[in-house]
Structures are given as structure tokens and as C-alpha cells.
CSV table of C-alpha atoms in Angstrom, one decimal:
chain,number,residue,atom,x,y,z
A,55,UNK,CA,91.1,97.8,118.3
A,56,UNK,CA,90.2,95.0,115.9
A,57,UNK,CA,89.3,95.4,112.2
A,58,UNK,CA,87.5,92.3,110.8
A,59,UNK,CA,86.6,93.4,107.3
A,60,UNK,CA,83.6,92.1,105.2
A,61,UNK,CA,83.6,92.0,101.5
A,62,UNK,CA,80.6,91.7,99.3
A,63,UNK,CA,80.9,91.0,95.5
A,64,UNK,CA,78.6,91.6,92.6
A,65,UNK,CA,80.8,89.4,90.5
A,66,UNK,CA,80.7,85.5,90.5
A,67,UNK,CA,81.7,83.6,93.6
A,68,UNK,CA,85.1,84.3,95.0
A,69,UNK,CA,86.9,83.1,98.2
A,70,UNK,CA,89.4,85.1,100.2
A,71,UNK,CA,92.7,83.2,100.2
A,72,UNK,CA,94.9,85.8,102.0
A,73,UNK,CA,94.1,88.8,104.2
A,74,UNK,CA,96.2,91.1,106.3
A,75,UNK,CA,95.0,94.0,108.6
A,76,UNK,CA,96.4,96.4,111.0
A,77,UNK,CA,95.2,99.2,113.2
A,78,UNK,CA,96.0,101.3,116.1
A,79,UNK,CA,96.8,99.4,119.2
A,80,UNK,CA,97.4,96.1,117.3
A,81,UNK,CA,100.8,94.3,117.1
A,82,UNK,CA,102.8,94.4,113.9
A,83,UNK,CA,102.4,91.8,111.3
A,84,UNK,CA,105.4,90.3,109.3
A,85,UNK,CA,104.6,88.5,106.1
A,86,UNK,CA,106.9,85.9,104.4
A,87,UNK,CA,110.1,84.2,105.5
A,88,UNK,CA,113.4,85.9,105.4
A,89,UNK,CA,116.0,84.3,103.3
A,90,UNK,CA,114.7,84.4,99.8
A,91,UNK,CA,113.2,87.5,98.0
A,92,UNK,CA,109.8,86.6,96.4
A,93,UNK,CA,110.4,89.2,93.8
A,94,UNK,CA,113.9,88.5,92.5
A,95,UNK,CA,115.0,85.3,94.2
A,96,UNK,CA,117.9,87.0,96.1
A,97,UNK,CA,119.2,84.8,98.9
A,98,UNK,CA,122.2,86.7,100.3
A,99,UNK,CA,121.5,87.4,104.0
A,100,UNK,CA,123.1,90.9,103.8
A,101,UNK,CA,120.5,91.9,101.3
A,102,UNK,CA,117.7,91.9,103.9
A,103,UNK,CA,118.8,94.6,106.3
A,104,UNK,CA,116.1,97.2,105.8
A,105,UNK,CA,112.5,97.1,106.8
A,106,UNK,CA,110.1,96.6,103.8
A,107,UNK,CA,106.6,98.0,104.2
A,108,UNK,CA,104.0,95.6,102.5
A,109,UNK,CA,101.6,98.6,102.0
A,110,UNK,CA,103.0,102.1,101.6
A,111,UNK,CA,104.2,103.8,104.8
A,112,UNK,CA,102.9,107.0,103.4
A,113,UNK,CA,99.3,105.7,103.6
A,114,UNK,CA,99.7,105.3,107.4
A,115,UNK,CA,101.1,101.6,107.4
A,116,UNK,CA,102.8,101.1,110.7
A,117,UNK,CA,102.0,97.5,111.1
A,118,UNK,CA,102.5,95.3,108.1
A,119,UNK,CA,106.0,94.5,106.8
A,120,UNK,CA,107.4,91.9,104.3
A,121,UNK,CA,110.4,89.7,105.4
A,122,UNK,CA,110.9,88.3,101.9
A,123,UNK,CA,111.5,91.5,100.0
A,124,UNK,CA,115.1,92.3,99.6
A,125,UNK,CA,116.6,95.8,100.0
A,126,UNK,CA,117.3,96.2,96.2
A,127,UNK,CA,113.6,95.5,95.3
A,128,UNK,CA,112.4,97.7,98.2
A,129,UNK,CA,114.5,100.5,96.9
A,130,UNK,CA,113.2,100.0,93.4
A,131,UNK,CA,109.5,99.6,94.3
A,132,UNK,CA,109.8,103.0,96.1
A,133,UNK,CA,109.2,104.9,92.9
A,134,UNK,CA,105.9,102.9,92.5
A,135,UNK,CA,104.7,103.7,95.9
A,136,UNK,CA,105.7,107.5,95.3
A,137,UNK,CA,103.5,107.4,92.3
A,138,UNK,CA,100.6,106.0,94.1
A,139,UNK,CA,100.9,108.5,96.9
A,140,UNK,CA,101.0,111.5,94.5
A,141,UNK,CA,97.9,110.2,92.7
A,142,UNK,CA,95.7,110.9,95.8
A,143,UNK,CA,97.9,113.0,97.9
A,144,UNK,CA,95.2,115.5,98.8
A,145,UNK,CA,93.1,112.7,100.5
A,146,UNK,CA,96.2,112.0,102.8
A,147,UNK,CA,96.6,115.6,103.6
A,148,UNK,CA,93.0,116.5,104.6
A,149,UNK,CA,92.8,113.1,106.4
A,150,UNK,CA,95.8,113.7,108.5
A,151,UNK,CA,97.4,110.5,107.5
A,152,UNK,CA,100.7,109.9,109.4
A,153,UNK,CA,103.4,108.7,107.0
A,154,UNK,CA,107.2,108.2,107.5
A,155,UNK,CA,108.3,109.9,110.6
A,156,UNK,CA,104.6,110.4,111.6
A,157,UNK,CA,104.5,113.4,109.4
A,158,UNK,CA,101.5,114.4,107.4
A,159,UNK,CA,101.9,114.9,103.7
A,160,UNK,CA,101.5,118.5,102.5
A,161,UNK,CA,99.8,118.9,99.1
A,162,UNK,CA,101.1,121.6,96.9
A,163,UNK,CA,103.5,124.5,97.5
A,164,UNK,CA,102.3,127.3,99.8
A,165,UNK,CA,103.3,129.7,97.1
A,166,UNK,CA,101.9,127.8,94.2
A,167,UNK,CA,98.5,128.0,92.5
A,168,UNK,CA,96.8,125.7,95.1
A,169,UNK,CA,97.7,124.0,98.2
A,170,UNK,CA,96.3,122.1,101.2
A,171,UNK,CA,98.1,122.2,104.4
A,172,UNK,CA,97.8,120.0,107.5
A,173,UNK,CA,98.9,121.3,110.9
A,174,UNK,CA,98.3,121.0,114.7
A,175,UNK,CA,97.1,124.0,116.6
A,176,UNK,CA,96.7,124.0,120.4
A,177,UNK,CA,96.6,120.3,120.1
A,178,UNK,CA,93.9,120.0,117.5
A,179,UNK,CA,94.2,119.2,113.9
A,180,UNK,CA,93.7,122.1,111.5
A,181,UNK,CA,93.4,122.2,107.6
A,182,UNK,CA,94.2,125.3,105.6
A,183,UNK,CA,93.4,125.6,101.9
A,184,UNK,CA,94.6,128.1,99.4
A,185,UNK,CA,94.1,128.9,95.8
A,186,UNK,CA,95.9,131.8,94.1
A,187,UNK,CA,95.4,133.6,90.9
A,188,UNK,CA,91.8,132.4,90.2
A,189,UNK,CA,88.5,134.2,90.9
A,190,UNK,CA,87.0,133.7,94.4
A,191,UNK,CA,83.7,132.5,93.0
A,192,UNK,CA,85.5,129.5,91.5
A,193,UNK,CA,86.1,128.2,95.0
A,194,UNK,CA,83.3,129.4,97.2
A,195,UNK,CA,79.4,129.3,96.8
A,196,UNK,CA,76.2,128.4,98.7
A,197,UNK,CA,74.1,125.3,98.2
A,198,UNK,CA,70.6,126.8,97.9
A,199,UNK,CA,68.9,123.5,98.6
A,200,UNK,CA,70.8,122.9,101.9
A,201,UNK,CA,72.0,126.2,102.9
A,202,UNK,CA,75.5,124.9,103.2
A,203,UNK,CA,78.6,126.9,102.5
A,204,UNK,CA,80.6,125.1,99.9
A,205,UNK,CA,84.4,125.4,99.4
A,206,UNK,CA,86.1,123.9,96.5
A,207,UNK,CA,89.9,123.6,96.6
A,208,UNK,CA,92.1,122.1,93.8
A,209,UNK,CA,93.6,118.8,94.7
A,210,UNK,CA,97.3,119.8,94.3
A,211,UNK,CA,99.7,120.0,91.5
A,212,UNK,CA,101.9,116.9,91.9
A,213,UNK,CA,102.1,114.9,88.9
A,214,UNK,CA,102.4,111.1,88.8
A,215,UNK,CA,102.8,108.2,86.4
A,216,UNK,CA,99.6,106.0,86.4
A,217,UNK,CA,101.3,102.8,85.3
A,218,UNK,CA,103.8,103.0,88.1
A,219,UNK,CA,101.0,103.6,90.6
A,220,UNK,CA,99.5,100.5,89.1
A,221,UNK,CA,102.7,98.5,89.6
A,222,UNK,CA,102.6,99.7,93.4
A,223,UNK,CA,99.3,97.7,93.7
A,224,UNK,CA,100.8,94.7,91.8
A,225,UNK,CA,103.6,94.8,94.4
A,226,UNK,CA,101.2,94.8,97.3
A,227,UNK,CA,99.2,92.0,95.9
A,228,UNK,CA,102.2,89.8,95.1
A,229,UNK,CA,103.4,90.3,98.7
A,230,UNK,CA,100.2,88.8,99.9
A,231,UNK,CA,100.2,85.8,97.7
A,232,UNK,CA,100.5,82.4,99.4
A,233,UNK,CA,103.9,80.6,98.5
A,234,UNK,CA,102.0,78.0,96.5
A,235,UNK,CA,100.3,80.6,94.3
A,236,UNK,CA,103.4,82.4,93.3
A,237,UNK,CA,104.1,80.0,90.3
A,238,UNK,CA,100.9,81.4,88.7
A,239,UNK,CA,102.2,84.9,88.6
A,240,UNK,CA,105.8,84.8,87.4
A,241,UNK,CA,105.2,87.1,84.4
A,242,UNK,CA,103.6,89.9,86.3
A,243,UNK,CA,106.4,89.6,88.9
A,244,UNK,CA,108.9,89.9,86.0
A,245,UNK,CA,106.9,92.9,84.7
A,246,UNK,CA,107.6,94.8,88.1
A,247,UNK,CA,111.3,94.8,87.1
A,248,UNK,CA,110.7,95.7,83.4
A,249,UNK,CA,111.1,99.3,82.1
A,250,UNK,CA,108.0,98.8,80.0
A,251,UNK,CA,105.6,100.4,82.5
A,252,UNK,CA,102.8,100.4,80.1
A,253,UNK,CA,103.0,96.7,78.9
A,254,UNK,CA,99.7,95.5,80.2
A,255,UNK,CA,96.4,96.2,78.5
A,256,UNK,CA,93.4,97.3,80.6
A,257,UNK,CA,95.2,98.5,83.7
A,258,UNK,CA,91.9,99.4,85.4
A,259,UNK,CA,91.8,100.4,89.1
A,260,UNK,CA,88.7,100.8,91.2
A,261,UNK,CA,88.9,103.7,93.8
A,262,UNK,CA,86.4,104.7,96.6
A,263,UNK,CA,86.6,106.6,99.8
A,264,UNK,CA,85.2,106.7,103.4
A,265,UNK,CA,85.4,109.3,106.2
A,266,UNK,CA,87.3,111.9,104.0
A,267,UNK,CA,88.7,114.4,106.3
A,268,UNK,CA,89.4,112.1,109.2
A,269,UNK,CA,91.6,109.2,108.0
A,270,UNK,CA,91.0,106.2,110.4
A,271,UNK,CA,94.3,104.6,111.6
A,272,UNK,CA,93.8,101.2,110.1
A,273,UNK,CA,94.3,99.2,107.0
A,274,UNK,CA,93.4,95.9,105.4
A,275,UNK,CA,94.3,94.0,102.2
A,276,UNK,CA,92.9,90.9,100.7
A,277,UNK,CA,93.3,88.5,97.8
A,278,UNK,CA,90.2,86.9,96.3
A,279,UNK,CA,90.4,83.9,94.0
A,280,UNK,CA,87.5,82.7,91.8
A,281,UNK,CA,86.0,79.4,92.8
A,282,UNK,CA,85.0,78.3,89.2
A,283,UNK,CA,87.3,77.5,86.2
A,284,UNK,CA,85.4,80.0,84.0
A,285,UNK,CA,88.3,82.0,82.3
A,286,UNK,CA,86.0,84.8,81.3
A,287,UNK,CA,86.0,85.7,85.1
A,288,UNK,CA,89.3,87.1,86.6
A,289,UNK,CA,91.3,84.6,88.5
A,290,UNK,CA,92.5,86.9,91.2
A,291,UNK,CA,91.3,90.1,92.7
A,292,UNK,CA,93.2,92.2,95.1
A,293,UNK,CA,91.6,95.0,97.4
A,294,UNK,CA,93.1,97.2,99.9
A,295,UNK,CA,91.8,99.9,102.3
A,296,UNK,CA,94.4,102.4,103.6
A,297,UNK,CA,92.9,104.9,105.8
A,298,UNK,CA,90.2,106.8,103.8
A,299,UNK,CA,91.1,105.1,100.6
A,300,UNK,CA,90.0,101.8,99.0
A,301,UNK,CA,91.8,100.5,95.8
A,302,UNK,CA,91.1,97.3,94.0
A,303,UNK,CA,92.2,95.7,90.7
A,304,UNK,CA,92.6,92.4,88.8
A,305,UNK,CA,95.9,90.6,89.5
A,306,UNK,CA,96.7,89.0,86.1
A,307,UNK,CA,97.9,85.5,86.2
A,308,UNK,CA,100.2,83.7,83.7
A,309,UNK,CA,97.6,81.4,82.3
A,310,UNK,CA,94.6,81.3,84.5
A,311,UNK,CA,93.2,84.3,82.7
A,312,UNK,CA,93.8,83.1,79.2
A,313,UNK,CA,96.5,84.5,76.9
A,314,UNK,CA,99.3,86.7,78.5
A,315,UNK,CA,99.0,89.6,79.0
A,316,UNK,CA,95.4,89.0,79.8
A,317,UNK,CA,93.0,91.3,77.9
A,318,UNK,CA,90.0,90.7,80.2
A,319,UNK,CA,88.0,93.9,80.6
A,320,UNK,CA,86.1,92.8,83.6
A,321,UNK,CA,86.2,95.5,86.5
A,322,UNK,CA,86.3,94.6,90.1
A,323,UNK,CA,83.2,95.9,91.9
A,324,UNK,CA,83.7,95.2,95.6
A,325,UNK,CA,82.1,97.3,98.4
A,326,UNK,CA,84.3,96.8,101.4
A,327,UNK,CA,83.5,97.5,105.1
A,328,UNK,CA,86.0,97.8,107.9
A,329,UNK,CA,84.5,97.2,111.4
A,330,UNK,CA,86.3,99.1,114.2
A,331,UNK,CA,85.6,97.7,117.7
A,332,UNK,CA,87.3,99.7,120.3
A,333,UNK,CA,87.2,98.1,123.8
A,334,UNK,CA,84.2,99.2,125.6
A,335,UNK,CA,82.6,101.0,122.8
A,336,UNK,CA,80.0,100.2,120.1
A,337,UNK,CA,81.5,98.7,116.9
A,338,UNK,CA,81.7,101.3,114.1
A,339,UNK,CA,81.4,100.4,110.4
A,340,UNK,CA,83.6,102.2,108.0
A,341,UNK,CA,81.9,101.7,104.6
A,342,UNK,CA,83.8,102.4,101.3
A,343,UNK,CA,81.6,103.3,98.4
A,344,UNK,CA,81.3,101.3,95.2
A,345,UNK,CA,84.4,102.0,93.2
A,346,UNK,CA,84.8,104.4,90.4
A,347,UNK,CA,87.1,103.0,87.8
A,348,UNK,CA,90.5,104.6,86.7
A,349,UNK,CA,92.5,104.1,83.6
A,350,UNK,CA,96.1,103.6,84.7
A,351,UNK,CA,97.5,102.2,81.5
A,352,UNK,CA,99.7,105.2,80.6
A,353,UNK,CA,103.3,105.7,81.4
A,354,UNK,CA,103.6,109.6,81.1
A,355,UNK,CA,103.3,112.2,83.8
A,356,UNK,CA,99.6,113.2,84.6
A,357,UNK,CA,97.9,115.4,87.1
A,358,UNK,CA,96.6,113.8,90.4
A,359,UNK,CA,93.4,111.7,90.3
A,360,UNK,CA,91.9,114.1,92.9
A,361,UNK,CA,90.9,117.2,91.0
A,362,UNK,CA,89.4,118.9,94.0
A,363,UNK,CA,88.3,118.5,97.6
A,364,UNK,CA,84.9,120.0,98.2
A,365,UNK,CA,84.0,120.9,101.9
A,366,UNK,CA,80.4,121.7,102.7
A,367,UNK,CA,79.6,123.4,106.1
A,368,UNK,CA,76.2,124.4,107.6
A,369,UNK,CA,76.7,127.9,109.0
A,370,UNK,CA,74.1,127.3,111.7
A,371,UNK,CA,74.9,123.9,113.0
A,372,UNK,CA,78.7,123.9,112.1
A,373,UNK,CA,78.3,120.4,110.8
A,374,UNK,CA,80.1,119.6,107.6
A,375,UNK,CA,81.6,116.9,105.3
A,376,UNK,CA,84.1,116.5,102.6
A,377,UNK,CA,84.0,114.8,99.3
A,378,UNK,CA,86.5,114.2,96.5
A,379,UNK,CA,86.0,115.3,92.8
A,380,UNK,CA,87.9,112.8,90.6
A,381,UNK,CA,89.6,114.3,87.3
A,382,UNK,CA,87.5,113.2,84.4
A,383,UNK,CA,90.6,112.5,82.2
A,384,UNK,CA,91.7,109.8,84.9
A,385,UNK,CA,88.4,107.9,84.5
A,386,UNK,CA,88.3,104.7,82.5
A,387,UNK,CA,85.9,104.9,79.5
A,388,UNK,CA,82.6,103.3,79.8
A,389,UNK,CA,82.7,99.6,78.8
A,390,UNK,CA,81.6,99.3,75.1
């Protein structure tokens, strides 16, 4: 199963300088060269004993690993990945995303105010949703225009630190950087090890979705570099698709974006498409919507980005679809 992605930009001209992808049936991909950690400079051979996943395993990454990430950095970065996972945990649950140990993340406690549970019944996937202590009418209704039954379930209660989730994306992007590009990003690499999680201004992340409710077993990640020398345009963009989720942000360079830390307000606006081409079958395009922009420049605990999962089902045809409602407090304010 191959996954050649396409990217279209509304921004000025960019070129993809690095890309990695993985999908069911494809061999694993190992990035970098073992022997020196690109994040801290560690060279002790015994410091590279564990497997470092380039993209979080909890998002279904079974294929892409990094040889040049030492065990200490890998352990430290685990808190960032945990924050990123908690930010959109409901999507992983309803999509059946298989994380570590091939287990699907369960969102919320079954005895809590709301929960979404994934299971296997008679060999088939099942999703159960529960909301306690609130009126039934808050969660169920009828779309009078379409006749669909509509169910709205809160997206869980796990809290996360936005700035650490942002650091998870920074770590992924740095892992993908070609070796000759690393000298342009020494300051943001140092920031990964800093306790000042909210040091950077304008920590904006674009998020979009595709096929909510049935997470495809594939992922892709790419770095895009501007072609021109215009410093009013971000030097480097990073975009990743992991199952049903697409995330993108500006990777801030030492000097290529002007002063450090860069105060550019430009927001990435990439619409990404993954093409699935199973042997003997027609290619299938998985299109991710244009991104909605989140403000992740805060270092305190906040509710998940996903406020609710809405399921609409037509009672006569049995056909349905899912969509995500994003929490308004998580959205970046409109550009002034």
C-alpha cells in the first residue's frame, strides 16, 4: 500500500525538502545515523538502546523511527507526545487508532461525566459513548433538514499543556531536518530542553481531519522550505498526517525568520491529500480539510481541543458520518 502525498499551498512558493511516510504493508523507515543525538549531541553508544519513534506511537506510528535520538531525549520528549495525544484523544478513540501494544486509547473514565470507548465485538469494531449527569436533550436531536439522528458526546476530560503539545510537533520536525539544515535551528532545539514551555510567541498550529471514525493506517510528514529570500514569509513549514488528523505549523529558524524568537504571525494553510493505492484496487484519496488554527502558546493545563464528537445517522439508510467540534477557547484569535 503506497501513500504518495500531495500538498497545495495558498502561501508563496515552497519546496518539499524532506518527507517520510508509512502505511500498512510497507517496510519500516529509520531516519538519521546512530552515533550522535541530533537533539543533545550525545555520542555514548550505550545511550541508543531503545527504539525512538519519530512520530508518536499513540497516533498509530508503526513504521518511522529515529536512529539519532538518544534514550534520554526520547524519555524527555515522551511528556510532549503525551500532551499531543491528550489534545485530540477522542479522535484516536473513535478512529480505532492502534497505539502502543496495538491498544486503542479510551477517552474518559467510564464512571466519569463523559466517556468514549472502543472495543471489538464478534470481530467487528464498536464504539460506545456515554454522558452522565446532563439532560438527554443536550446530546441527542434530529436534523429536520436531513432527517438524520444526531448524537453529540463530549470529547473527554483529559487535560493537556498546549505548549508541550507544540513541542511535540517541533521535535517531529527537527527529526526530519536534513543534517545540513540543523545549524539553522539550534535555538529551537535548545528550547526543547528548556523548562520555559511558553517562551515562543505565536505558537499557532493548524489542525484538520479526514475520515473521522475510521482512522486509516497510514502517516506522512514533510518539511517545506521557502524558495525566496523574503523574510516576511516563514522559512520552514512542517505538516504531518497521522491517521485521521493533520497538523501543521511554522518551524522557527535562528535567523532566517528575522529576530529570535520570530514574531511572524503567518499561519500555514496547507490542504494535504494522501493517496492510498492498494494492489489491484482503485486509488483512494484521503483529503484533509483546510486547517483551523489553534493557539498553543500557553503552559497551563487546559481541556482537550476536541469539545465533542457529533455522529449523524440516517434512520432509513443506516448511513452516517462523524465530525469534530473544536473548543472555542482553543482557537487562535482572528488576525488583526
